[in-house]
Short mmCIF file of C-alpha atoms and ligand atoms in Angstrom, two decimals:
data_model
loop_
_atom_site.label_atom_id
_atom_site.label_comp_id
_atom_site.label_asym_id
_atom_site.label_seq_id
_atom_site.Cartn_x
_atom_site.Cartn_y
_atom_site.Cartn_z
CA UNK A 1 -21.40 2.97 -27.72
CA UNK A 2 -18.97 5.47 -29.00
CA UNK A 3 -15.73 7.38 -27.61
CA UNK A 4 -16.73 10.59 -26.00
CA UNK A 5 -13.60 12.16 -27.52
CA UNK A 6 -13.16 10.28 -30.73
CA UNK A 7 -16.09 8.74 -31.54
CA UNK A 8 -14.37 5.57 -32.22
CA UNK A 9 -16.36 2.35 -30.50
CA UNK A 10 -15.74 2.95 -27.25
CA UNK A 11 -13.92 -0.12 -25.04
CA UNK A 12 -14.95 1.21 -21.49
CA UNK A 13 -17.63 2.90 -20.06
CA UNK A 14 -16.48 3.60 -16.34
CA UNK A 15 -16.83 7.25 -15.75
CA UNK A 16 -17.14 7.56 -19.53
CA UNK A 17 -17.22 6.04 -22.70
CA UNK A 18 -13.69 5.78 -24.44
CA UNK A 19 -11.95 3.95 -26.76
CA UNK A 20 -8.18 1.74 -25.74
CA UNK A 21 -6.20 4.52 -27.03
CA UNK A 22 -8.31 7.63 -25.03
CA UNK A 23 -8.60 5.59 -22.04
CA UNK A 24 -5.06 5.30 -21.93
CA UNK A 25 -4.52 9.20 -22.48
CA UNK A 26 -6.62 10.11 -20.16
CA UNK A 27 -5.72 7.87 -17.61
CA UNK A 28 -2.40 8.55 -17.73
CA UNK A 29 -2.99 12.25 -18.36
CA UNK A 30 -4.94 12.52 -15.16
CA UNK A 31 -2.26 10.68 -12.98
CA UNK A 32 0.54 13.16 -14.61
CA UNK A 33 -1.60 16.36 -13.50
CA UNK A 34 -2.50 15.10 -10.06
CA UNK A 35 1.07 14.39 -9.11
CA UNK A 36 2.44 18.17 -10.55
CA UNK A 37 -0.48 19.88 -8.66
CA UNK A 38 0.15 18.21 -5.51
CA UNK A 39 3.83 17.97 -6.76
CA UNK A 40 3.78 14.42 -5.27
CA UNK A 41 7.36 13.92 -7.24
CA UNK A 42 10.31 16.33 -7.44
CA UNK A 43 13.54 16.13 -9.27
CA UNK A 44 15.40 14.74 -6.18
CA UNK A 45 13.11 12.61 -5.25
CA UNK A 46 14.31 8.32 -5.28
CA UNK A 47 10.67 6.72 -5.69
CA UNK A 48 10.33 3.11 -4.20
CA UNK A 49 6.75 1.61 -5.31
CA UNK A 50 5.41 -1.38 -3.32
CA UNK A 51 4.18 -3.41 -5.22
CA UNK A 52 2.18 -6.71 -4.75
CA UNK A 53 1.44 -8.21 -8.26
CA UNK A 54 -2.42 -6.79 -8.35
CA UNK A 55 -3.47 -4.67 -10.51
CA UNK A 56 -3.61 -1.55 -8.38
CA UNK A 57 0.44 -1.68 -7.38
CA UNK A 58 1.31 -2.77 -10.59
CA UNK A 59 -0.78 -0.14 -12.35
CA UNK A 60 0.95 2.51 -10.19
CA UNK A 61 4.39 1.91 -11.25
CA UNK A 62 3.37 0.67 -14.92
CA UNK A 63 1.92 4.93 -15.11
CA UNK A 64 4.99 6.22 -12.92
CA UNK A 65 6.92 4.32 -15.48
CA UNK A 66 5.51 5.32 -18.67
CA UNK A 67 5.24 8.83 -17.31
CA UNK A 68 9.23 8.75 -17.43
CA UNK A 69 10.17 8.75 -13.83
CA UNK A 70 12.51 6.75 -12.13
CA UNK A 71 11.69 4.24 -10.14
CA UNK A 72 12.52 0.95 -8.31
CA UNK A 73 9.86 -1.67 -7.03
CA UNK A 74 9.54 -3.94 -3.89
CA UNK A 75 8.09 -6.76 -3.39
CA UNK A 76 7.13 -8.38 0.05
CA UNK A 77 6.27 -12.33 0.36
CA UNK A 78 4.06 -11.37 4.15
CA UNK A 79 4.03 -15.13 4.67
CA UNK A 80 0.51 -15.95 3.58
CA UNK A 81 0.31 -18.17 0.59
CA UNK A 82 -2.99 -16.79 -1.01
CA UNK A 83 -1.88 -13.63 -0.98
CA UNK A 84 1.82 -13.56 -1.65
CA UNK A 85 3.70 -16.70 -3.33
CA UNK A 86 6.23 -17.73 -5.99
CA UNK A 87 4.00 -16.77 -8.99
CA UNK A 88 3.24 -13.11 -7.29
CA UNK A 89 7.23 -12.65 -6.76
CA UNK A 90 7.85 -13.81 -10.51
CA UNK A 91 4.78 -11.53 -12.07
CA UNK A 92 6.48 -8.47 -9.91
CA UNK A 93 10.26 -9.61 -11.01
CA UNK A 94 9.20 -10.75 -14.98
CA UNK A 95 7.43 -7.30 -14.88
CA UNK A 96 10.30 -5.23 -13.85
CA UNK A 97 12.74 -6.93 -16.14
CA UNK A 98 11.10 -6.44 -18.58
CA UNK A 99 11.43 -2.47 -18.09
CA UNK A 100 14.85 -2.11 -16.90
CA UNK A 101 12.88 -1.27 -13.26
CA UNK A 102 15.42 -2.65 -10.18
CA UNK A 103 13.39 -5.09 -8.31
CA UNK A 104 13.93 -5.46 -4.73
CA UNK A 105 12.37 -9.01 -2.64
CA UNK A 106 12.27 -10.12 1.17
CA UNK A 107 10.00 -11.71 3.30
CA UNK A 108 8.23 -11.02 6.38
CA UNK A 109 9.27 -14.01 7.73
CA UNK A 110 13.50 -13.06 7.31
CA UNK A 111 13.19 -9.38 7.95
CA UNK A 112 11.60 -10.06 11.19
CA UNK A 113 13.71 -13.27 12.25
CA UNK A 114 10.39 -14.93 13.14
CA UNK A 115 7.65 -17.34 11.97
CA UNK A 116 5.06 -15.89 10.05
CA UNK A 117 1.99 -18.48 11.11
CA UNK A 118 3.29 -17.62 14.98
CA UNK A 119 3.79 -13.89 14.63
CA UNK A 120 -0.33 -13.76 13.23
CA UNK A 121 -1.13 -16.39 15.68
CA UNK A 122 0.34 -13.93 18.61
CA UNK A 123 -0.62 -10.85 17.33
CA UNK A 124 -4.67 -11.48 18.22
CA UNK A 125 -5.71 -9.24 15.80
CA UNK A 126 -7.22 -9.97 12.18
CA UNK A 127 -4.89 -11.86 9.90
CA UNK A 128 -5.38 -8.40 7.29
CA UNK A 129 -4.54 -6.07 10.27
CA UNK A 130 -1.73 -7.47 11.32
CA UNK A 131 -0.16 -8.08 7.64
CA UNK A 132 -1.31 -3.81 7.00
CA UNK A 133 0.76 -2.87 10.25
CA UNK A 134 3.79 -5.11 9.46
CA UNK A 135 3.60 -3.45 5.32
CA UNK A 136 3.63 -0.17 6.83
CA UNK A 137 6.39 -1.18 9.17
CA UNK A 138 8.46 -2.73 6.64
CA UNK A 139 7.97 -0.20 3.49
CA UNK A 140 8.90 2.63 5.85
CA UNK A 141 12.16 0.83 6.99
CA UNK A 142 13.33 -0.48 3.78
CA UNK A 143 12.68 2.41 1.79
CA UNK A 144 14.68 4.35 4.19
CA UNK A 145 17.49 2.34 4.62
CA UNK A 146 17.92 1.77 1.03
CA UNK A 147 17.79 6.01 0.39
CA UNK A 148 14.52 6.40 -0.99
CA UNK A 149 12.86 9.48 -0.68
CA UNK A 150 9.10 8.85 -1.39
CA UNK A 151 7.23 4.95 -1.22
CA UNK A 152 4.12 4.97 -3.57
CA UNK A 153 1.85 2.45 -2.99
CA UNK A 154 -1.43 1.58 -5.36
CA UNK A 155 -4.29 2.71 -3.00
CA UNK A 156 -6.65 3.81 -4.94
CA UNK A 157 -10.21 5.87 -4.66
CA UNK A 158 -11.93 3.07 -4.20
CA UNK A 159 -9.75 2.21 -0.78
CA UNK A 160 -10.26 5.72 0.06
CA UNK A 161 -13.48 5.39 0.43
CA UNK A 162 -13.52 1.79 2.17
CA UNK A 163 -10.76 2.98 4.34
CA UNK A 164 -13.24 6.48 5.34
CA UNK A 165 -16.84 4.24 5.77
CA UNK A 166 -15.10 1.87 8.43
CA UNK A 167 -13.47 4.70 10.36
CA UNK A 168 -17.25 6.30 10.40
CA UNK A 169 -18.90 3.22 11.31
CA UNK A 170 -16.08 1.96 13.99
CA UNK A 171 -15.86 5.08 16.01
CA UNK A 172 -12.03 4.06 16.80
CA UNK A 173 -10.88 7.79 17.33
CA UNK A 174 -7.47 7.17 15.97
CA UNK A 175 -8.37 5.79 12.64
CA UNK A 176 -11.22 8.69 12.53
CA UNK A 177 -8.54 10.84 13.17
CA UNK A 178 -6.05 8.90 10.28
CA UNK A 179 -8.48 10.59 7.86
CA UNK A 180 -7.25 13.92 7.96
CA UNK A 181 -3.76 12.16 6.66
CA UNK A 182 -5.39 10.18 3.87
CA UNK A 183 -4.38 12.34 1.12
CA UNK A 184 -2.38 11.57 -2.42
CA UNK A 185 0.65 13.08 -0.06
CA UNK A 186 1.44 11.99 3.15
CA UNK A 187 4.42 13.93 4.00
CA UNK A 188 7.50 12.80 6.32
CA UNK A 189 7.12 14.31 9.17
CA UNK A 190 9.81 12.89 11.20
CA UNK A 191 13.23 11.61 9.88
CA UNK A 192 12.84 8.93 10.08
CA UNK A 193 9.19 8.37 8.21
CA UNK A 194 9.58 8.64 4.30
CA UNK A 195 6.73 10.52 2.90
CA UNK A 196 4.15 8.63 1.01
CA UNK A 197 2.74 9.13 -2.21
CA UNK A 198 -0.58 7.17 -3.96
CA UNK A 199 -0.90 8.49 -7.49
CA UNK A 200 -4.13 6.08 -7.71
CA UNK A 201 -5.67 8.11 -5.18
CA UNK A 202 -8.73 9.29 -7.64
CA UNK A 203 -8.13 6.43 -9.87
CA UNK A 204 -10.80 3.79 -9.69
CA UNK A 205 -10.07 -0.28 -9.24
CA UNK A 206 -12.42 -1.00 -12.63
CA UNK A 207 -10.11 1.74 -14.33
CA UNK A 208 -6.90 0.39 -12.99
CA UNK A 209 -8.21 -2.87 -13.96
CA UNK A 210 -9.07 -1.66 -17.43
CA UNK A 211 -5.56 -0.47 -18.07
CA UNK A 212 -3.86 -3.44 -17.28
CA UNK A 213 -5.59 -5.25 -19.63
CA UNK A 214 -5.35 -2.13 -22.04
CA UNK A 215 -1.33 -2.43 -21.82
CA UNK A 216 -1.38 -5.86 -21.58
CA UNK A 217 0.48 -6.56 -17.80
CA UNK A 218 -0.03 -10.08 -16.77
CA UNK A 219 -1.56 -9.56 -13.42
CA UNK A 220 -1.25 -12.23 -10.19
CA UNK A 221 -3.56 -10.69 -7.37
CA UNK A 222 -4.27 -11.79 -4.36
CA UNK A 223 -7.24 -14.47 -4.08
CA UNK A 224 -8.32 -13.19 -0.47
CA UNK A 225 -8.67 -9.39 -1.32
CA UNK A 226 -8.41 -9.66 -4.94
CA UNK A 227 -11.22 -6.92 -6.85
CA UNK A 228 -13.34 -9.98 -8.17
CA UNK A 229 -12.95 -12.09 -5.26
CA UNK A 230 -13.17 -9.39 -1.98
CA UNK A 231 -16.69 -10.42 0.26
CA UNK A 232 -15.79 -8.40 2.88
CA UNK A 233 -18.47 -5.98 4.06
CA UNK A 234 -17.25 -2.85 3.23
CA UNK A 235 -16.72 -3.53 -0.28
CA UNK A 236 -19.79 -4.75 -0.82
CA UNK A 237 -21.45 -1.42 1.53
CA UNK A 238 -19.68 0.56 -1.59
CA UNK A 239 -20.73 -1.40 -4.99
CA UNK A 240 -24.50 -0.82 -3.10
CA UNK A 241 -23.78 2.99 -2.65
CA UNK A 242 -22.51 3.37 -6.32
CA UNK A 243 -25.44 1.84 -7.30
CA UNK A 244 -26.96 5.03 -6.69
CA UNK A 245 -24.50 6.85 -6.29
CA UNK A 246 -21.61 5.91 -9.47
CA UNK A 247 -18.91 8.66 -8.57
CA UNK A 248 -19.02 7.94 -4.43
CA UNK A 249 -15.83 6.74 -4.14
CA UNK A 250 -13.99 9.74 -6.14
CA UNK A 251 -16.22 11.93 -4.45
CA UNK A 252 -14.96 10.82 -0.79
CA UNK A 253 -11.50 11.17 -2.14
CA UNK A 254 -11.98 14.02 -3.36
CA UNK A 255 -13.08 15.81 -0.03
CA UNK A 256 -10.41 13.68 1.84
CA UNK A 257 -7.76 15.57 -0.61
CA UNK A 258 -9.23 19.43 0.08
CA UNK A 259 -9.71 18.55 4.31
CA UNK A 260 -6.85 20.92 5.56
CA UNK A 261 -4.92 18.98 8.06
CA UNK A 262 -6.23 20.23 11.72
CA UNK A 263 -3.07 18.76 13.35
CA UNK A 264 -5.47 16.68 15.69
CA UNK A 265 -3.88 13.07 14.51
CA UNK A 266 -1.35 11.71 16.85
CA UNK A 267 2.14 12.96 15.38
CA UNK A 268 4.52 12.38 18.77
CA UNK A 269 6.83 10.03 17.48
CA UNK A 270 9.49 8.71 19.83
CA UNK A 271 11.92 5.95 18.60
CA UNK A 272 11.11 2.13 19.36
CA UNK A 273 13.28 1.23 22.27
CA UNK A 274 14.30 -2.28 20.47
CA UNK A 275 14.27 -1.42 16.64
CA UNK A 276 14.53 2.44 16.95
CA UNK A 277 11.49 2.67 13.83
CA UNK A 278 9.72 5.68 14.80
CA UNK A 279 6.27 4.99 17.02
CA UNK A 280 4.34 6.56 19.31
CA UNK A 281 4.48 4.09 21.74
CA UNK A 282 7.81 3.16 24.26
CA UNK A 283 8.26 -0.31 22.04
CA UNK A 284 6.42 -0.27 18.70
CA UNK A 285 3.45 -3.11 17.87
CA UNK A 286 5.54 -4.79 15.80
CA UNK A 287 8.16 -5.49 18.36
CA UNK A 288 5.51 -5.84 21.05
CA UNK A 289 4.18 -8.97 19.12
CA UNK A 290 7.95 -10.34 17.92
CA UNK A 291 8.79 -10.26 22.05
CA UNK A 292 5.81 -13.13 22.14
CA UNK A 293 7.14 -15.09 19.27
CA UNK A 294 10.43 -17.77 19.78
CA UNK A 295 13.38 -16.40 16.83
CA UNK A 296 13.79 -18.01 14.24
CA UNK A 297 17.33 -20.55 14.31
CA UNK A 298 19.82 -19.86 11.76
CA UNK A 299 18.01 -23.10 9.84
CA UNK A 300 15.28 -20.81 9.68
CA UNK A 301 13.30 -22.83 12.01
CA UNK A 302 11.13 -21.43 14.84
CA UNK A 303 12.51 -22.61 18.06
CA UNK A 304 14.39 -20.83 21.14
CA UNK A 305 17.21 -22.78 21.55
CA UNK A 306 18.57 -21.93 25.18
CA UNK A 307 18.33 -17.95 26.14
CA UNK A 308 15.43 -15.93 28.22
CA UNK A 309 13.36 -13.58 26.37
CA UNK A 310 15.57 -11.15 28.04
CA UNK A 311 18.87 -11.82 26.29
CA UNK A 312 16.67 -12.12 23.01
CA UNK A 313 15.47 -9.25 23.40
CA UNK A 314 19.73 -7.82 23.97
CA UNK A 315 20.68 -9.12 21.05
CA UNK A 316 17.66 -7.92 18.78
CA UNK A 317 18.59 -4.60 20.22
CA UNK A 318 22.00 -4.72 19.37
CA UNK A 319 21.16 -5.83 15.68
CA UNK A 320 17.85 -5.00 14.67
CA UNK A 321 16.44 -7.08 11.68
P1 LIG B 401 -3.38 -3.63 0.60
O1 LIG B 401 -2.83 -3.35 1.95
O2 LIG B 401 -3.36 -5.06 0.22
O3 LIG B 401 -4.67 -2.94 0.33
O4 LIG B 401 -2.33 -2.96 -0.39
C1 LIG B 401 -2.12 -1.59 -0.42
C2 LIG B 401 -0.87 -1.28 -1.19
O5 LIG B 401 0.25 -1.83 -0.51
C3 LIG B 401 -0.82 -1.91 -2.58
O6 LIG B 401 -1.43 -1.07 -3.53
C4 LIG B 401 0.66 -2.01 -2.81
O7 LIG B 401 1.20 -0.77 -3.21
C5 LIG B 401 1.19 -2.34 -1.44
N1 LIG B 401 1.33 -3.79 -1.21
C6 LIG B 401 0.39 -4.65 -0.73
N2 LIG B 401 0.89 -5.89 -0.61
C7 LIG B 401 2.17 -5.84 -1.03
C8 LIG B 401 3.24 -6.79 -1.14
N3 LIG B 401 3.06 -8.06 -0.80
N4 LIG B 401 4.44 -6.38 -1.61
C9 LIG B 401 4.62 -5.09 -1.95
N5 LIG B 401 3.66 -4.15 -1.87
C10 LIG B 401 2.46 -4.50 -1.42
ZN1 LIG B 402 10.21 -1.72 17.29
#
């Protein structure tokens, strides 16, 4: 097979044939265009990129990188071994030394003041919902405390498109109504949210894939969600429907991106009574589930030694986490 453009033998044939060295133009090319038409990036922005060691995140800020901007990186241990652990932190850290990126680390576990197995454990949701509420929680927070102006993460088309068949097939209103949001710009729109960016968003996971082998970036994903190793449902709904159908997933992202925004998803933020983190609740979910769980001692053991809930719940307001 040879390189559409080239001719050379062609290394990948995802949504074409190309060789390394095309791949990796057009890749990158395509990633540089999206984020100056939807000007994702401006001069003054401070870029934050969460990353997790797979090779979505770490593709995102390898491109941001390479494209010359400016960035720092963060990386969150959420408490579950398979996912994140000491070789994910030191892929993430090795990777940013090695670029002169600042790398920033904390855990679940310390930000909140709590134990990770109890806060899952008392949350009664899925283990995956609960860690995607506290990431959003925490990314928002730290990147705005630390002066950040936009937090890019690594979804990618192929999330998109996962993200859009569930909210079909679940008829939960809110995350139907999510959708209109679910763009490669999620703007800020209230002080304190920082505006989110996902320069993946019509990227695919077999091309991200491709170009972390193509630049060589040691990779650690996670074993429960990882791209070889995901059973869940959805993912496997989507490999069947590309079967058919090869360029689903772009095209769903694609008419997520052109969807004008009708205003009809629930922007009335008010400020979390205990943390002050913008919600549109009186006390936001994550607080809601850390008022079940016992603090953590200065030892960092879980335990409530003497003290109601109640005076707890004073002192977390008087320094939140
Ligand atoms: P996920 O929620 O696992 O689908 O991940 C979505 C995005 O969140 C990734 O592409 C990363 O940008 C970011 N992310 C996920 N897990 C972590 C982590 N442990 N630390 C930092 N960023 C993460
Ligand atoms: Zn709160």
């Amino acid at each position: 097979m040879q390189c559409v453009l080239c001719g050379k033998t062609a290394a990948v044939n995802i949504t074409k044939a190309l060789c390394r060295e095309c791949f990796l133009k057009d890749y990158e090319s395509r990633i540089r265009r999206l984020i100056q038409r939807e000007k994702l990036i401006t001069s003054q922005d401070r870029i934050l990129v969460a990353v997790s060691g797979g090779k979505d995140s770490l593709s995102c800020a390898q491109v941001l990188h390479t494209l010359g901007y400016s960035i720092a990186v963060l990386h969150v241990d959420v408490g579950v071994a398979a996912c994140t652990n000491p070789r994910t932190r030191n892929v993430v850290e090795r990777f940013c030394e090695e670029r002169d990126i600042p790398f920033y680390f904390l855990s679940f576990s310390e930000y909140l003041g709590v134990d990770m197995d109890e806060f899952f454990r008392k949350a009664r949701r899925p283990r995956c919902a609960t860690c995607g509420m506290l990431k959003r929680y925490v990314f928002n927070r730290f990147a705005r405390e630390n002066g950040f102006t936009k937090l890019a993460t690594g979804h990618c088309a192929d999330d998109v498109a996962r993200y859009f068949l569930k909210a079909w097939v679940s008829g939960n209103r809110e995350s139907f109504l999510w959708l209109e949001k679910l763009k490669p710009l999620t703007p800020s729109l209230h002080p304190r949210v920082v505006a989110r960016i996902r320069p993946l968003f019509f990227s695919l996971e077999q091309e991200n894939y491709a170009y972390t082998k193509f630049r060589e970036i040691v990779v650690a994903g996670c074993t429960m969600c990882s791209f070889f190793l995901r059973k869940d449902s959805w993912t496997e709904m989507l490999h069947r429907i590309e079967e058919v159908r090869r360029d689903f997933a772009l095209a769903i992202a694609r008419t997520l991106a052109r969807q004008p925004e009708k205003g009809e998803a629930n922007d009335t933020f008010q400020e979390c009574r205990i943390c002050g983190e913008p919600t549109s609740r009186e006390i936001c979910a994550v607080c809601r589930v850390r008022e079940r769980c016992s603090p953590l001692t200065p030892t960092g053991r879980s335990g409530r030694q003497g003290g109601t809930t109640q005076e707890a719940r004073q002192k977390e307001r008087g320094s939140p986490p």
